[in-house]
Tab-separated table of C-alpha atoms in Angstrom:
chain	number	residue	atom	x	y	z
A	19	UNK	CA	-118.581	152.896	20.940
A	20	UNK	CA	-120.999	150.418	21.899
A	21	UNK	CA	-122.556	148.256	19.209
A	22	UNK	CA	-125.872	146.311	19.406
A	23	UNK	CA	-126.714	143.311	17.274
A	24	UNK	CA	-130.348	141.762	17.521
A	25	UNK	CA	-130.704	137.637	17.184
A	26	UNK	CA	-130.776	136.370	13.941
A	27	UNK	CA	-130.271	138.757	11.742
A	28	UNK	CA	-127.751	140.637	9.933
A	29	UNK	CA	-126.163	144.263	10.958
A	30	UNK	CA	-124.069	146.828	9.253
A	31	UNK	CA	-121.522	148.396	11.317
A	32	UNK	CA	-118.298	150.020	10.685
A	33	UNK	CA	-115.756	151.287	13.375
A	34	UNK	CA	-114.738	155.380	12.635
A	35	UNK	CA	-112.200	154.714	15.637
A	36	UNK	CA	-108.927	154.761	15.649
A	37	UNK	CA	-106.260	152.376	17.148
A	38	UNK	CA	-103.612	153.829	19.512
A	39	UNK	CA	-100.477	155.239	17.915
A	40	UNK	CA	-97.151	152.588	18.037
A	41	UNK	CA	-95.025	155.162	16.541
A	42	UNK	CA	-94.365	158.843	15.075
A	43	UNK	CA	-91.776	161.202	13.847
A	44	UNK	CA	-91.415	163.608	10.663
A	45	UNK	CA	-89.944	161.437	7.531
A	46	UNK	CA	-86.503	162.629	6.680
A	47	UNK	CA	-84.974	160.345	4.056
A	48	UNK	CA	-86.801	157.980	1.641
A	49	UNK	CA	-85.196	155.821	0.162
A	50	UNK	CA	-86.928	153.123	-2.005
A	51	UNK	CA	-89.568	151.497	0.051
A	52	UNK	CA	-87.707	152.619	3.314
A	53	UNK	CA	-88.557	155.855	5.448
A	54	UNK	CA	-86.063	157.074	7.699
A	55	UNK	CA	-88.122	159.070	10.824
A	56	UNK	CA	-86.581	161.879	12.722
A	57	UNK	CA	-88.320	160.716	16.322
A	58	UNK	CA	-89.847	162.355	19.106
A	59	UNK	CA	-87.075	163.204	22.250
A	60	UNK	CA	-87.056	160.050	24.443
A	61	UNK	CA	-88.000	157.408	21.406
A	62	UNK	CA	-85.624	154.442	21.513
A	63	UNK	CA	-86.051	154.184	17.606
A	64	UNK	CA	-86.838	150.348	17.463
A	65	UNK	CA	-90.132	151.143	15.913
A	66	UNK	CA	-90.203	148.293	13.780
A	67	UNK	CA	-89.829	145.875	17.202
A	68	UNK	CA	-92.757	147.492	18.668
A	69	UNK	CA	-95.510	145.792	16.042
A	70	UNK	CA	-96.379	142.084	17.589
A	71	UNK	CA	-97.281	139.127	15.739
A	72	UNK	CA	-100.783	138.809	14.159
A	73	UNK	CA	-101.046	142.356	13.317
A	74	UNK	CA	-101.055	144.499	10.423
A	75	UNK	CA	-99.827	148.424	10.626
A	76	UNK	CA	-100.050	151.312	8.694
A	77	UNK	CA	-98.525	154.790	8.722
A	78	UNK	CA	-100.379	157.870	7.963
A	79	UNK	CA	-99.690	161.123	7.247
A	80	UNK	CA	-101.257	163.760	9.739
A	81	UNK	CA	-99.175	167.020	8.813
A	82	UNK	CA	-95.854	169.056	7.721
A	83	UNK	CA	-93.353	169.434	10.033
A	84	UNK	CA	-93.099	173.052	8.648
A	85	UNK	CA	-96.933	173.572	9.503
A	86	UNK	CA	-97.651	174.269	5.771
A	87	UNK	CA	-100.467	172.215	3.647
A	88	UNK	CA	-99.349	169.089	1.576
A	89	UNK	CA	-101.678	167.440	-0.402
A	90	UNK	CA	-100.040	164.422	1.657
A	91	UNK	CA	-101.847	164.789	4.518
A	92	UNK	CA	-104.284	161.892	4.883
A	93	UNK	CA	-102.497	159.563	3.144
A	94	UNK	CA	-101.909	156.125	4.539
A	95	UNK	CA	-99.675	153.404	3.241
A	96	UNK	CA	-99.495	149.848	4.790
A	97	UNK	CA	-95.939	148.584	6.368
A	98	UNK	CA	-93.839	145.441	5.660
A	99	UNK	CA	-93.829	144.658	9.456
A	100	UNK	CA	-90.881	141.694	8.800
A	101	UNK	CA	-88.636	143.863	7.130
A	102	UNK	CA	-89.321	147.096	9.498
A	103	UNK	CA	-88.380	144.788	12.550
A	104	UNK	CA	-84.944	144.384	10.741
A	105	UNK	CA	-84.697	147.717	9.794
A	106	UNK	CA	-82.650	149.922	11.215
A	107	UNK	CA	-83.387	152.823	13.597
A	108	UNK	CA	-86.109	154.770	13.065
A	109	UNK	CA	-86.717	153.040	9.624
A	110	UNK	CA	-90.064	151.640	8.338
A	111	UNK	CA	-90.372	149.700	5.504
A	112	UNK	CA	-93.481	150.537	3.145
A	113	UNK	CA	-95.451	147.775	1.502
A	114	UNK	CA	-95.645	149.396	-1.893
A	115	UNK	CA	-98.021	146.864	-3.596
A	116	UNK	CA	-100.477	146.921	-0.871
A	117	UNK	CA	-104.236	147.302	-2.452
A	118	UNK	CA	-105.141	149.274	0.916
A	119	UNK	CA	-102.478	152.386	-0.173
A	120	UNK	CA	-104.218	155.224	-1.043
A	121	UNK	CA	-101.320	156.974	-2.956
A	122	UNK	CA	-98.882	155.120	-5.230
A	123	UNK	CA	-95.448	153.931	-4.444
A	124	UNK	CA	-94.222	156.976	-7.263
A	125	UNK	CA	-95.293	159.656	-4.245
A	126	UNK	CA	-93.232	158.444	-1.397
A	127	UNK	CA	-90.385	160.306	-2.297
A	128	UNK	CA	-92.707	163.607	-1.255
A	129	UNK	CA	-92.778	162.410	1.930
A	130	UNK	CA	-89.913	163.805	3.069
A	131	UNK	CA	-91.053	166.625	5.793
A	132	UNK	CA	-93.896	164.856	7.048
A	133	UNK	CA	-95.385	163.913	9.964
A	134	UNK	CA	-96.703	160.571	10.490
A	135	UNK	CA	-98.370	157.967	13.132
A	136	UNK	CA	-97.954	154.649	12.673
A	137	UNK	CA	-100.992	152.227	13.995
A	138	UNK	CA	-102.647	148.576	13.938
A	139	UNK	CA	-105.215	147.820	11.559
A	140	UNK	CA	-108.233	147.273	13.312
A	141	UNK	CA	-108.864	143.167	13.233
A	142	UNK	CA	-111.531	140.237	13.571
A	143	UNK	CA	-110.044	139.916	17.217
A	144	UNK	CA	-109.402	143.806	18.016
A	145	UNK	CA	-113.320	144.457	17.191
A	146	UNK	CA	-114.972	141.070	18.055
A	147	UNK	CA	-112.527	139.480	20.305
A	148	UNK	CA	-111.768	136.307	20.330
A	149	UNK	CA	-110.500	133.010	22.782
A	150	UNK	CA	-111.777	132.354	26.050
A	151	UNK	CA	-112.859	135.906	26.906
A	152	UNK	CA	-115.425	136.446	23.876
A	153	UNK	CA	-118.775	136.869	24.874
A	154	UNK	CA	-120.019	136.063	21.059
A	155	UNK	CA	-121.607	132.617	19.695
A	156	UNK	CA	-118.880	129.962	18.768
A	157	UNK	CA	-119.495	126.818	16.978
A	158	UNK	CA	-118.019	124.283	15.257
A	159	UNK	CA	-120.997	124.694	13.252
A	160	UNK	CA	-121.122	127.126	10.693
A	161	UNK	CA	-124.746	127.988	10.591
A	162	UNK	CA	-124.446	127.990	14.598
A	163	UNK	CA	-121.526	130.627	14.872
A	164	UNK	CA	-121.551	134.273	14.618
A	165	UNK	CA	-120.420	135.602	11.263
A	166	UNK	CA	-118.634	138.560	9.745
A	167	UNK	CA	-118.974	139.352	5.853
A	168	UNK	CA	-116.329	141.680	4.566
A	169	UNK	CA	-115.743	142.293	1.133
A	170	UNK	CA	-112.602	141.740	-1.192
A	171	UNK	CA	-113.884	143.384	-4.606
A	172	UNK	CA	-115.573	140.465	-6.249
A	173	UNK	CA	-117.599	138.985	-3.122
A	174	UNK	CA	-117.745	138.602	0.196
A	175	UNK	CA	-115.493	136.472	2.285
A	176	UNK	CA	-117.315	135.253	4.900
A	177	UNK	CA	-115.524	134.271	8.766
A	178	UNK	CA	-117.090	132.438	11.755
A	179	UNK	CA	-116.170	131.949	15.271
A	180	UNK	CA	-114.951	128.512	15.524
A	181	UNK	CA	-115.574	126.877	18.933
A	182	UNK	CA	-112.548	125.010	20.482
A	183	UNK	CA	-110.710	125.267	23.094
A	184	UNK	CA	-109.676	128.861	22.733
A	185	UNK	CA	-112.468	130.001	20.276
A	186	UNK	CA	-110.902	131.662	17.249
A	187	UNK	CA	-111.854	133.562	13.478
A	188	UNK	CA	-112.051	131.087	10.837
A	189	UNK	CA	-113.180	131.303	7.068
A	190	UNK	CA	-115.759	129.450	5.910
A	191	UNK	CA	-114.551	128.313	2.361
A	192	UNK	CA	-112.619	125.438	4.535
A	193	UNK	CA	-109.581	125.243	6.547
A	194	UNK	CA	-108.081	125.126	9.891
A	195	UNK	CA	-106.173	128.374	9.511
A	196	UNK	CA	-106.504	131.088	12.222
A	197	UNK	CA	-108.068	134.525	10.850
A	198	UNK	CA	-108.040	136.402	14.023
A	199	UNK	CA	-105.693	139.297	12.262
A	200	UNK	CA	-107.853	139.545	8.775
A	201	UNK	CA	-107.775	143.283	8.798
A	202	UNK	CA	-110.932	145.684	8.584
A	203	UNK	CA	-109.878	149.072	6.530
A	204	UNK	CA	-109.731	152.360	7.472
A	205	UNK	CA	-113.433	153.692	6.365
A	206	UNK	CA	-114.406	149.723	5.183
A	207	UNK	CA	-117.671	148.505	6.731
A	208	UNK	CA	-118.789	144.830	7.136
A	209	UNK	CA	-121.747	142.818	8.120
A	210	UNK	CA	-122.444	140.997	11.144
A	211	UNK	CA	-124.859	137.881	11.402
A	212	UNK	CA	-125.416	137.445	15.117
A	213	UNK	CA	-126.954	133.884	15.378
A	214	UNK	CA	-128.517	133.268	18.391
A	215	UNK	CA	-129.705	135.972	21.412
A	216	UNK	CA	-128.938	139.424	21.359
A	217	UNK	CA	-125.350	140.733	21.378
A	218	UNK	CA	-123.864	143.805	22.962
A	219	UNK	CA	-120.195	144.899	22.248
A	220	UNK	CA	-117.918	148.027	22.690
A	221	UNK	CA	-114.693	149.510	20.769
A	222	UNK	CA	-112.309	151.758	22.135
A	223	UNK	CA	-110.327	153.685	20.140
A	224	UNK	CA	-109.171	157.677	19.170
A	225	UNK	CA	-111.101	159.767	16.894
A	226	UNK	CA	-109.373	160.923	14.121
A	227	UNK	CA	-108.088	164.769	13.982
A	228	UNK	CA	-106.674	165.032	10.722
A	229	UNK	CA	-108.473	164.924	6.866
A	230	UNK	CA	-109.208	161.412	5.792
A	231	UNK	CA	-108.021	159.752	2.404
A	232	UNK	CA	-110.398	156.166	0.998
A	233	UNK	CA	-108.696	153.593	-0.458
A	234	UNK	CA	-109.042	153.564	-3.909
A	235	UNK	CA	-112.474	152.059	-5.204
A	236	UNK	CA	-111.480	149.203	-7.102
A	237	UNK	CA	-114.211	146.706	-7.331
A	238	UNK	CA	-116.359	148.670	-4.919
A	239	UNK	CA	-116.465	148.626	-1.185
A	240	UNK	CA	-118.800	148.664	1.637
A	241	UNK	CA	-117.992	152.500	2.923
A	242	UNK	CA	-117.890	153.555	6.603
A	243	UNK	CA	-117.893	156.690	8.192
A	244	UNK	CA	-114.119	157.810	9.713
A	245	UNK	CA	-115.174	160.081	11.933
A	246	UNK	CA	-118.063	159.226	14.827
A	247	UNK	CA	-121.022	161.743	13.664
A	248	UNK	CA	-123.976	161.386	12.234
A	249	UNK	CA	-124.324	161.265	8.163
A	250	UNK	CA	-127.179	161.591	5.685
A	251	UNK	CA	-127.846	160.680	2.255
């Protein structure tokens, strides 16, 4: 998808593309937070050394091995990427008291049967790139930089592209801390301040096959389509 941005001014967008798929297999065993997969013929089973540092992963549920209908399909829940890459085998570690789950931690044990994916989260850097190749406005200015407003339930937390010497995502309530990885949700929109000349920019991803679940509405969020069609009121 190609995404235009005009100068000055603010844009909506959201991204109803998916991120290739890192991993799959049909759960077998859950125990606690841990998912045991039953993996595809030729899969080493190291999922949990596949996911690289300075991103974020979730698993999703896209069917029953048994072909019958689970309420489960659709579901997502976010992994502990640390303690998957220690895991065993073929074991992923669910973070159970992530925000961005859309079922509770009570409903993993009904897992057991189903298929699921695991991908990245798209980021700052997978959808506006970042470092030497980005084609966007970087400052050390603020008010010079190109912007990205997502919001976190009470406000919006607001990022810039920081010039340097590799040009990188930083926040702009202070600090020198790299936010390159700040993840966008499945279905979560944003807003983009382009600040100077007109902007052109693509995503590549897969379109989603199976039902999609939102995040719980806590505080309210800034909804996206998940699929790439057109919508209405």
């Amino acid at each position: 998808m190609t995404y235009q941005a005009l100068p000055n001014q603010l844009s909506a967008l959201g991204v109803p593309l998916l991120r290739p798929v890192v991993g799959a297999g049909t759960v077998s065993v859950v125990s606690g937070n841990s998912l045991t997969l039953v993996l595809p013929m030729g899969d080493s089973g190291a999922v949990g050394q596949r996911f690289l540092a300075g991103e974020s992963y979730f698993l999703e549920v896209v069917g029953q091995a048994d072909g019958s209908s689970s309420t489960t399909v659709g579901q997502r829940f976010e992994i502990n990427g640390s303690a998957s890459a220690s895991a065993g085998a073929g074991v992923v570690v669910v973070d159970s008291n992530s925000a961005l789950n859309t079922s509770a931690a009570s409903t993993l044990a009904t897992l057991v049967g189903a298929r699921i994916v695991i991908r990245p989260h798209w980021t700052l850097k997978s959808i506006f790139g970042s470092g030497s190749g980005t084609s966007l406005n970087a400052s050390e200015t603020v008010a010079k930089a190109d912007q990205v407003y997502l919001w976190n339930g009470a406000g919006f937390s607001v990022y810039y592209l920081r010039k340097g010497a590799s040009p990188e995502w930083r926040s702009v309530s202070g600090g020198a801390t790299n936010q390159d990885g700040v993840i966008v949700p499945p279905g979560v929109g944003l807003y983009f301040r382009r600040q100077d000349g007109a902007a052109s920019f693509s995503v590549v991803g897969e379109v989603r096959a199976t039902p999609f679940v939102r995040s719980p509405l806590g505080k309210g969020q800034l909804v996206a389509s998940a699929f790439p069609l057109p919508a209405s009121d």
